[in-house]
């Protein structure tokens, strides 16, 4: 079995630059060309993935999870 | 009242490059330096925000929504 | 740059009444006219926002995150 | 079998005031003491629940789904 | 590049048994040993994945998205 | 008041097989016929529900939270 494709278009490749381990969940920061993406995943997942600083990783999120804020040009 | 800051670090600024309107929800694509971010929001929100192609916008998502996939170097 | 509007209609204003800090994520309770809304956000976000008890805050969530349960009138 | 309790504290009781039906998902508005809560659920769920305008309903969402924005007092 | 592992433990393999296409989002049902899992994804994703009835597929969701309800034994 | 039905079709019954308590959130594993489902909920919810190992429980998640990955038959 191999995963050939995941449905979401929101996939950003980068490398793991920090892991803040907690007892249940941990925060992982992935440096992408777009800037840092922060993810909170279970600490047991980090151990299962053997995720370490410097690893290449993909940050994925569904389009339904994204909010949009409008940025104003309130100059005049 | 003004919103001065939103908690999530995952905020990517860009401009709206496409809006696929549906009867209840619509898909909005925001072009950011990191690539396209796709968002599904309600069509009523698009109308309330008066969101149009070319607008500056911020795509926001919580760290708890992000999945991480490990990318293998399975060369040898 | 200023955020002029966020897409979701689900925005409830209130004040922070408790913060349960954890090493990675924290639980924040916001008292709104509708009752307490509980949010789990990263502890680093709390520090970045300098969020403290008594602060005015907005709790936001997307419509796609809301479940609906029907309440029965099972009288007879 | 009966559901006796659901984990999330974020439960707001109200009544259904509008249903915007779409082919796949629909938007349901629930009027609560806190104001309108908007939910996007599948249209098949609406049919399964036989949800109609006027019904009593509970809007539920997890604490992990809530974002917090700080509201500024930028008076001076 | 190949995805070698995704962080979430909640991965259920099955086959696509129905696709209800909408203009923006579609509902996909995956039959797994555990029963049907229903997913709402963008219709553009379905086209990108060339997802069809009968395909093998994996349904994935984060642990942070799962609610727990207690089931009562209220017999006596 | 009694909850008679919850909108999501994704409801899996099982029993609690492990609880990894953290200061703010905890990870609960529910053994279902489909395998283990992992949930991260607040520790305060666990206490409110009096959730213990061996309890019958329902794991629920919205269809909008599910990602789909295609599994390839890349044999030839």
Short mmCIF file of C-alpha atoms in Angstrom, two decimals:
data_model
loop_
_atom_site.label_atom_id
_atom_site.label_comp_id
_atom_site.label_asym_id
_atom_site.label_seq_id
_atom_site.Cartn_x
_atom_site.Cartn_y
_atom_site.Cartn_z
CA UNK A 1 0.00 0.00 0.00
CA UNK A 2 1.21 3.48 -0.75
CA UNK A 3 -0.49 6.82 -0.37
CA UNK A 4 -0.33 8.41 -3.78
CA UNK A 5 -2.21 11.62 -3.12
CA UNK A 6 -4.08 13.42 -0.38
CA UNK A 7 -7.12 15.42 -1.20
CA UNK A 8 -6.23 18.81 0.18
CA UNK A 9 -4.48 21.37 -1.96
CA UNK A 10 -3.14 23.05 1.13
CA UNK A 11 0.17 21.23 1.41
CA UNK A 12 3.33 23.11 2.28
CA UNK A 13 6.71 21.47 2.29
CA UNK A 14 9.38 22.57 4.68
CA UNK A 15 11.67 21.43 7.42
CA UNK A 16 11.07 21.00 11.12
CA UNK A 17 12.72 23.87 12.98
CA UNK A 18 11.36 23.39 16.49
CA UNK A 19 9.49 20.86 18.58
CA UNK A 20 8.01 21.95 21.90
CA UNK A 21 7.17 18.63 23.57
CA UNK A 22 4.37 18.43 26.05
CA UNK A 23 3.04 15.42 27.94
CA UNK A 24 0.08 14.91 25.55
CA UNK A 25 0.43 17.32 22.66
CA UNK A 26 3.43 19.06 21.19
CA UNK A 27 3.88 22.09 18.98
CA UNK A 28 5.93 21.60 15.84
CA UNK A 29 7.14 24.46 13.68
CA UNK A 30 7.81 23.86 10.03
CA UNK A 31 9.75 26.43 8.06
CA UNK A 32 8.30 26.76 4.59
CA UNK A 33 8.97 29.26 1.79
CA UNK A 34 5.81 30.96 3.05
CA UNK A 35 7.06 31.34 6.59
CA UNK A 36 6.65 29.24 9.70
CA UNK A 37 3.63 26.95 9.93
CA UNK A 38 2.79 25.85 13.45
CA UNK A 39 1.12 22.51 14.15
CA UNK A 40 -0.14 20.97 17.36
CA UNK A 41 -0.12 17.18 17.17
CA UNK A 42 -0.04 14.46 19.80
CA UNK A 43 3.31 13.69 21.32
CA UNK A 44 2.67 10.03 20.60
CA UNK A 45 2.47 10.92 16.88
CA UNK A 46 5.82 12.65 17.06
CA UNK A 47 7.31 9.52 18.53
CA UNK A 48 5.58 7.25 16.00
CA UNK A 49 6.85 9.42 13.11
CA UNK A 50 10.28 9.75 14.80
CA UNK A 51 9.99 13.43 13.90
CA UNK A 52 13.16 15.40 14.63
CA UNK A 53 14.45 18.88 14.03
CA UNK A 54 15.83 19.09 10.51
CA UNK A 55 13.44 16.53 9.04
CA UNK A 56 11.64 17.31 5.82
CA UNK A 57 7.92 17.46 6.42
CA UNK A 58 4.67 18.43 4.83
CA UNK A 59 2.13 20.61 6.65
CA UNK A 60 -1.41 19.83 5.47
CA UNK A 61 -4.75 21.39 6.34
CA UNK A 62 -8.21 21.26 4.85
CA UNK A 63 -9.73 24.21 3.03
CA UNK A 64 -12.69 24.00 5.41
CA UNK A 65 -10.37 24.95 8.31
CA UNK A 66 -9.20 28.24 6.81
CA UNK A 67 -10.72 31.57 7.82
CA UNK A 68 -10.42 34.65 5.70
CA UNK A 69 -9.95 38.15 7.02
CA UNK A 70 -10.19 41.14 4.78
CA UNK A 71 -7.38 43.63 5.00
CA UNK A 72 -8.44 47.20 4.72
CA UNK A 73 -6.88 50.11 2.92
CA UNK A 74 -8.28 52.61 5.32
CA UNK A 75 -5.93 55.32 4.35
CA UNK A 76 -8.19 58.15 3.35
CA UNK B 1 -13.92 48.14 18.98
CA UNK B 2 -11.01 46.95 16.91
CA UNK B 3 -9.42 43.56 16.63
CA UNK B 4 -5.77 44.09 17.44
CA UNK B 5 -4.47 40.56 17.24
CA UNK B 6 -5.68 37.04 16.59
CA UNK B 7 -4.16 34.18 18.44
CA UNK B 8 -2.99 31.94 15.66
CA UNK B 9 0.49 32.31 14.24
CA UNK B 10 -0.67 30.73 11.02
CA UNK B 11 -1.60 33.87 9.12
CA UNK B 12 -0.69 34.26 5.48
CA UNK B 13 -1.30 37.44 3.58
CA UNK B 14 -2.12 37.39 -0.09
CA UNK B 15 -4.63 38.40 -2.67
CA UNK B 16 -7.82 36.72 -3.77
CA UNK B 17 -7.25 35.11 -7.15
CA UNK B 18 -10.41 33.05 -7.58
CA UNK B 19 -13.85 32.62 -6.06
CA UNK B 20 -15.88 29.55 -6.98
CA UNK B 21 -19.36 30.47 -5.72
CA UNK B 22 -21.76 27.77 -4.65
CA UNK B 23 -25.26 28.08 -3.24
CA UNK B 24 -24.13 27.59 0.39
CA UNK B 25 -20.35 27.48 0.48
CA UNK B 26 -17.74 28.86 -1.89
CA UNK B 27 -14.08 28.13 -2.48
CA UNK B 28 -11.72 31.08 -2.33
CA UNK B 29 -8.13 30.92 -3.46
CA UNK B 30 -5.60 33.28 -1.97
CA UNK B 31 -2.24 33.67 -3.63
CA UNK B 32 0.46 34.04 -1.02
CA UNK B 33 4.25 34.03 -1.28
CA UNK B 34 3.98 30.40 -0.21
CA UNK B 35 1.62 29.41 -2.97
CA UNK B 36 -2.12 29.20 -3.24
CA UNK B 37 -4.11 28.69 -0.04
CA UNK B 38 -7.60 27.37 -0.59
CA UNK B 39 -10.46 28.19 1.80
CA UNK B 40 -14.06 27.03 1.88
CA UNK B 41 -16.28 29.58 3.58
CA UNK B 42 -19.98 30.27 3.42
CA UNK B 43 -21.23 32.22 0.44
CA UNK B 44 -23.06 34.50 2.84
CA UNK B 45 -19.67 35.39 4.39
CA UNK B 46 -18.29 36.30 0.99
CA UNK B 47 -21.21 38.63 0.50
CA UNK B 48 -20.90 40.11 3.99
CA UNK B 49 -17.17 40.74 3.47
CA UNK B 50 -17.82 41.94 -0.10
CA UNK B 51 -14.87 39.77 -1.04
CA UNK B 52 -13.78 40.18 -4.66
CA UNK B 53 -10.96 38.99 -6.86
CA UNK B 54 -7.96 41.22 -6.32
CA UNK B 55 -8.74 42.01 -2.68
CA UNK B 56 -6.01 41.76 -0.10
CA UNK B 57 -6.84 39.06 2.40
CA UNK B 58 -5.41 37.05 5.25
CA UNK B 59 -5.76 33.27 5.40
CA UNK B 60 -5.81 32.05 9.00
CA UNK B 61 -5.91 28.56 10.49
CA UNK B 62 -5.29 27.10 13.90
CA UNK B 63 -2.24 25.00 14.69
CA UNK B 64 -4.57 22.27 15.91
CA UNK B 65 -5.91 21.86 12.34
CA UNK B 66 -2.54 21.12 10.76
CA UNK B 67 -1.44 17.57 10.02
CA UNK B 68 2.18 16.66 9.48
CA UNK B 69 3.42 14.12 6.98
CA UNK B 70 6.98 12.97 6.95
CA UNK B 71 8.75 13.04 3.63
CA UNK B 72 11.09 10.17 3.02
CA UNK B 73 14.48 10.10 1.42
CA UNK B 74 14.01 6.61 0.15
CA UNK B 75 16.77 6.85 -2.36
CA UNK B 76 18.96 3.91 -1.60
CA UNK C 1 -2.37 46.91 7.60
CA UNK C 2 -5.53 46.43 9.57
CA UNK C 3 -7.93 43.56 9.72
CA UNK C 4 -11.31 45.03 8.93
CA UNK C 5 -13.46 41.93 9.00
CA UNK C 6 -13.20 38.20 9.49
CA UNK C 7 -15.39 35.90 7.48
CA UNK C 8 -17.11 33.91 10.18
CA UNK C 9 -20.36 35.09 11.63
CA UNK C 10 -19.69 33.13 14.79
CA UNK C 11 -18.01 35.84 16.82
CA UNK C 12 -18.81 36.27 20.50
CA UNK C 13 -17.41 39.08 22.54
CA UNK C 14 -16.65 38.65 26.20
CA UNK C 15 -13.97 38.84 28.80
CA UNK C 16 -11.34 36.35 29.82
CA UNK C 17 -12.32 34.76 33.12
CA UNK C 18 -9.80 31.95 33.42
CA UNK C 19 -6.59 30.73 31.87
CA UNK C 20 -5.40 27.21 32.61
CA UNK C 21 -1.81 27.27 31.38
CA UNK C 22 -0.16 24.10 30.18
CA UNK C 23 3.30 23.56 28.77
CA UNK C 24 2.09 23.54 25.12
CA UNK C 25 -1.59 24.42 25.05
CA UNK C 26 -3.76 26.32 27.49
CA UNK C 27 -7.50 26.52 28.07
CA UNK C 28 -9.02 29.98 28.09
CA UNK C 29 -12.55 30.69 29.23
CA UNK C 30 -14.35 33.69 27.87
CA UNK C 31 -17.50 34.86 29.55
CA UNK C 32 -20.02 36.03 26.97
CA UNK C 33 -23.67 36.99 27.28
CA UNK C 34 -24.36 33.47 26.02
CA UNK C 35 -22.35 31.78 28.71
CA UNK C 36 -18.78 30.58 28.95
CA UNK C 37 -16.97 29.74 25.73
CA UNK C 38 -13.94 27.54 26.20
CA UNK C 39 -10.96 27.71 23.84
CA UNK C 40 -7.78 25.67 23.67
CA UNK C 41 -4.96 27.62 22.09
CA UNK C 42 -1.19 27.35 22.24
CA UNK C 43 0.49 28.76 25.30
CA UNK C 44 2.86 30.61 22.99
CA UNK C 45 -0.18 32.41 21.51
CA UNK C 46 -1.29 33.49 24.96
CA UNK C 47 2.11 34.98 25.55
CA UNK C 48 2.24 36.62 22.13
CA UNK C 49 -1.22 38.17 22.72
CA UNK C 50 -0.29 39.01 26.33
CA UNK C 51 -3.72 37.62 27.18
CA UNK C 52 -4.67 38.12 30.82
CA UNK C 53 -7.72 37.59 32.98
CA UNK C 54 -10.05 40.54 32.57
CA UNK C 55 -9.07 41.27 28.97
CA UNK C 56 -11.77 41.85 26.40
CA UNK C 57 -11.65 39.16 23.77
CA UNK C 58 -13.52 37.73 20.85
CA UNK C 59 -14.17 34.00 20.51
CA UNK C 60 -14.41 32.99 16.85
CA UNK C 61 -15.19 29.67 15.20
CA UNK C 62 -16.14 28.59 11.71
CA UNK C 63 -19.62 27.39 10.84
CA UNK C 64 -18.09 24.20 9.47
CA UNK C 65 -16.92 23.31 13.01
CA UNK C 66 -20.37 23.37 14.59
CA UNK C 67 -22.37 20.18 15.16
CA UNK C 68 -26.09 20.22 15.68
CA UNK C 69 -27.96 17.97 18.06
CA UNK C 70 -31.70 17.76 18.05
CA UNK C 71 -33.41 18.10 21.39
CA UNK C 72 -36.34 15.85 21.89
CA UNK C 73 -39.71 16.45 23.48
CA UNK C 74 -40.04 12.94 24.65
CA UNK C 75 -42.74 13.69 27.11
CA UNK C 76 -45.25 10.96 26.54
CA UNK D 1 -28.35 3.13 24.30
CA UNK D 2 -28.58 6.76 25.20
CA UNK D 3 -26.11 9.55 24.99
CA UNK D 4 -25.86 10.95 28.47
CA UNK D 5 -23.21 13.58 27.99
CA UNK D 6 -20.94 15.00 25.32
CA UNK D 7 -17.47 16.12 26.23
CA UNK D 8 -17.46 19.68 25.01
CA UNK D 9 -18.53 22.49 27.27
CA UNK D 10 -19.36 24.61 24.29
CA UNK D 11 -23.04 23.73 23.95
CA UNK D 12 -25.59 26.41 23.18
CA UNK D 13 -29.28 25.70 23.10
CA UNK D 14 -31.57 27.55 20.78
CA UNK D 15 -34.04 27.18 18.00
CA UNK D 16 -33.56 26.79 14.30
CA UNK D 17 -34.40 30.05 12.56
CA UNK D 18 -33.17 29.42 9.03
CA UNK D 19 -32.02 26.59 6.80
CA UNK D 20 -30.27 27.42 3.54
CA UNK D 21 -30.32 24.09 1.72
CA UNK D 22 -27.64 23.27 -0.80
CA UNK D 23 -27.13 20.12 -2.83
CA UNK D 24 -24.42 18.74 -0.50
CA UNK D 25 -24.15 21.03 2.52
CA UNK D 26 -26.61 23.42 4.09
CA UNK D 27 -26.28 26.36 6.45
CA UNK D 28 -28.41 26.25 9.58
CA UNK D 29 -28.86 29.22 11.87
CA UNK D 30 -29.67 28.64 15.50
CA UNK D 31 -30.90 31.52 17.60
CA UNK D 32 -29.45 31.32 21.08
CA UNK D 33 -29.45 33.76 23.99
CA UNK D 34 -25.94 34.65 22.78
CA UNK D 35 -27.04 35.49 19.29
CA UNK D 36 -27.16 33.53 16.08
CA UNK D 37 -24.84 30.56 15.72
CA UNK D 38 -24.28 29.44 12.16
CA UNK D 39 -23.53 25.81 11.30
CA UNK D 40 -22.69 24.15 8.00
CA UNK D 41 -23.69 20.50 8.00
CA UNK D 42 -24.45 18.01 5.26
CA UNK D 43 -27.87 18.21 3.70
CA UNK D 44 -28.19 14.48 4.24
CA UNK D 45 -27.80 15.11 8.00
CA UNK D 46 -30.59 17.65 7.93
CA UNK D 47 -32.82 15.06 6.33
CA UNK D 48 -31.75 12.34 8.72
CA UNK D 49 -32.45 14.60 11.72
CA UNK D 50 -35.66 15.88 10.08
CA UNK D 51 -34.45 19.32 11.13
CA UNK D 52 -36.98 22.07 10.52
CA UNK D 53 -37.35 25.73 11.29
CA UNK D 54 -38.66 26.13 14.82
CA UNK D 55 -37.00 22.98 16.17
CA UNK D 56 -35.11 23.12 19.43
CA UNK D 57 -31.47 22.33 18.80
CA UNK D 58 -28.07 22.36 20.42
CA UNK D 59 -25.06 23.89 18.70
CA UNK D 60 -21.85 22.19 19.81
CA UNK D 61 -18.21 22.85 19.00
CA UNK D 62 -14.90 21.76 20.45
CA UNK D 63 -12.66 24.12 22.40
CA UNK D 64 -9.85 23.27 20.00
CA UNK D 65 -11.84 24.93 17.17
CA UNK D 66 -12.13 28.33 18.83
CA UNK D 67 -9.79 31.19 17.95
CA UNK D 68 -9.31 34.15 20.24
CA UNK D 69 -8.85 37.71 19.08
CA UNK D 70 -7.85 40.44 21.44
CA UNK D 71 -9.92 43.57 21.38
CA UNK D 72 -7.99 46.74 21.77
CA UNK D 73 -8.75 49.86 23.71
CA UNK D 74 -6.81 52.05 21.39
CA UNK D 75 -8.25 55.22 22.68
CA UNK D 76 -5.25 57.41 23.20
CA UNK E 1 9.44 12.96 -2.87
CA UNK E 2 7.21 10.44 -1.18
CA UNK E 3 4.99 10.72 1.82
CA UNK E 4 6.10 7.99 4.15
CA UNK E 5 3.82 8.62 7.10
CA UNK E 6 1.13 11.00 8.27
CA UNK E 7 0.95 11.96 11.88
CA UNK E 8 -2.57 11.01 12.77
CA UNK E 9 -3.36 7.57 14.08
CA UNK E 10 -6.92 7.92 12.92
CA UNK E 11 -6.57 6.36 9.48
CA UNK E 12 -9.21 4.00 8.18
CA UNK E 13 -8.84 2.18 4.90
CA UNK E 14 -11.82 1.36 2.77
CA UNK E 15 -13.36 1.80 -0.61
CA UNK E 16 -15.37 4.64 -2.04
CA UNK E 17 -19.03 3.64 -2.19
CA UNK E 18 -20.70 6.92 -3.06
CA UNK E 19 -19.88 10.40 -4.27
CA UNK E 20 -22.50 13.12 -4.03
CA UNK E 21 -21.07 15.87 -6.23
CA UNK E 22 -21.93 19.47 -5.55
CA UNK E 23 -20.74 22.61 -7.30
CA UNK E 24 -18.12 23.42 -4.64
CA UNK E 25 -17.97 20.57 -2.15
CA UNK E 26 -18.92 16.92 -2.46
CA UNK E 27 -19.72 14.20 0.04
CA UNK E 28 -17.75 10.99 -0.28
CA UNK E 29 -18.62 7.82 1.59
CA UNK E 30 -15.92 5.30 2.34
CA UNK E 31 -16.88 1.84 3.46
CA UNK E 32 -14.48 0.62 6.10
CA UNK E 33 -14.55 -2.43 8.37
CA UNK E 34 -15.88 -0.01 10.98
CA UNK E 35 -18.78 1.17 8.88
CA UNK E 36 -19.27 4.09 6.55
CA UNK E 37 -17.10 7.16 7.06
CA UNK E 38 -18.46 10.29 5.44
CA UNK E 39 -16.16 13.06 4.20
CA UNK E 40 -16.92 16.45 2.73
CA UNK E 41 -14.11 17.63 0.47
CA UNK E 42 -13.92 20.12 -2.37
CA UNK E 43 -15.17 18.94 -5.72
CA UNK E 44 -11.95 20.22 -7.23
CA UNK E 45 -10.06 17.78 -4.97
CA UNK E 46 -12.18 14.91 -6.22
CA UNK E 47 -11.25 15.82 -9.75
CA UNK E 48 -7.57 16.28 -8.92
CA UNK E 49 -7.49 12.86 -7.21
CA UNK E 50 -9.64 11.35 -9.99
CA UNK E 51 -11.59 9.73 -7.17
CA UNK E 52 -14.19 7.24 -8.39
CA UNK E 53 -16.56 4.77 -6.85
CA UNK E 54 -14.70 1.56 -6.14
CA UNK E 55 -11.35 3.23 -5.48
CA UNK E 56 -9.35 2.26 -2.44
CA UNK E 57 -9.00 5.21 -0.14
CA UNK E 58 -7.89 6.22 3.32
CA UNK E 59 -10.07 8.38 5.57
CA UNK E 60 -7.93 10.46 7.94
CA UNK E 61 -8.84 12.84 10.74
CA UNK E 62 -6.96 14.43 13.61
CA UNK E 63 -7.49 13.39 17.21
CA UNK E 64 -8.25 17.02 18.03
CA UNK E 65 -11.39 16.81 15.84
CA UNK E 66 -12.99 13.94 17.72
CA UNK E 67 -15.69 14.51 20.33
CA UNK E 68 -16.54 11.91 22.93
CA UNK E 69 -20.00 11.18 24.19
CA UNK E 70 -20.60 8.97 27.15
CA UNK E 71 -23.13 6.24 26.71
CA UNK E 72 -25.28 5.54 29.69
CA UNK E 73 -26.48 2.28 31.09
CA UNK E 74 -29.60 3.80 32.43
CA UNK E 75 -31.45 0.57 32.67
CA UNK E 76 -32.48 0.41 36.26
CA UNK F 1 -34.13 17.91 27.88
CA UNK F 2 -32.58 14.98 26.08
CA UNK F 3 -30.37 14.83 23.07
CA UNK F 4 -32.12 12.56 20.62
CA UNK F 5 -29.75 12.75 17.68
CA UNK F 6 -26.55 14.42 16.59
CA UNK F 7 -26.10 15.46 13.03
CA UNK F 8 -22.93 13.69 12.07
CA UNK F 9 -23.04 10.22 10.59
CA UNK F 10 -19.52 9.59 11.77
CA UNK F 11 -20.28 8.02 15.12
CA UNK F 12 -18.34 5.00 16.32
CA UNK F 13 -19.20 3.17 19.48
CA UNK F 14 -16.54 1.53 21.56
CA UNK F 15 -14.95 1.39 24.94
CA UNK F 16 -12.30 3.55 26.50
CA UNK F 17 -9.01 1.63 26.58
CA UNK F 18 -6.56 4.32 27.60
CA UNK F 19 -6.47 7.84 28.97
CA UNK F 20 -3.22 9.80 28.84
CA UNK F 21 -3.91 12.71 31.17
CA UNK F 22 -2.14 16.00 30.66
CA UNK F 23 -2.51 19.25 32.59
CA UNK F 24 -4.83 20.84 29.99
CA UNK F 25 -5.68 18.24 27.36
CA UNK F 26 -5.70 14.46 27.48
CA UNK F 27 -5.62 11.75 24.85
CA UNK F 28 -8.36 9.15 25.03
CA UNK F 29 -8.31 5.96 23.00
CA UNK F 30 -11.55 4.26 22.15
CA UNK F 31 -11.51 0.72 20.87
CA UNK F 32 -14.14 0.27 18.18
CA UNK F 33 -14.83 -2.59 15.78
CA UNK F 34 -12.90 -0.47 13.26
CA UNK F 35 -9.82 -0.15 15.40
CA UNK F 36 -8.62 2.42 17.88
CA UNK F 37 -9.93 5.96 17.52
CA UNK F 38 -7.81 8.57 19.27
CA UNK F 39 -9.34 11.77 20.66
CA UNK F 40 -7.74 14.78 22.29
CA UNK F 41 -10.16 16.53 24.63
CA UNK F 42 -9.70 18.83 27.58
CA UNK F 43 -8.83 17.22 30.86
CA UNK F 44 -11.63 19.21 32.44
CA UNK F 45 -14.07 17.43 30.09
CA UNK F 46 -12.77 14.06 31.18
CA UNK F 47 -13.44 15.02 34.76
CA UNK F 48 -16.86 16.45 33.96
CA UNK F 49 -17.84 13.26 32.09
CA UNK F 50 -16.18 11.11 34.79
CA UNK F 51 -14.68 9.18 31.89
CA UNK F 52 -12.80 6.07 32.95
CA UNK F 53 -11.13 3.13 31.30
CA UNK F 54 -13.76 0.54 30.45
CA UNK F 55 -16.56 3.04 29.90
CA UNK F 56 -18.73 2.77 26.83
CA UNK F 57 -18.28 5.83 24.66
CA UNK F 58 -19.08 7.25 21.27
CA UNK F 59 -16.40 8.89 19.12
CA UNK F 60 -17.93 11.55 16.85
CA UNK F 61 -16.43 13.74 14.17
CA UNK F 62 -17.80 15.90 11.40
CA UNK F 63 -17.54 14.93 7.74
CA UNK F 64 -15.86 18.28 7.09
CA UNK F 65 -12.91 17.17 9.25
CA UNK F 66 -12.09 14.07 7.23
CA UNK F 67 -9.32 14.05 4.62
CA UNK F 68 -9.14 11.45 1.91
CA UNK F 69 -5.96 9.92 0.59
CA UNK F 70 -5.96 7.77 -2.48
CA UNK F 71 -4.18 4.45 -2.20
CA UNK F 72 -2.28 3.45 -5.27
CA UNK F 73 -1.91 0.09 -6.93
CA UNK F 74 1.43 0.97 -8.34
CA UNK F 75 2.41 -2.57 -8.99
CA UNK F 76 3.19 -2.60 -12.67
#
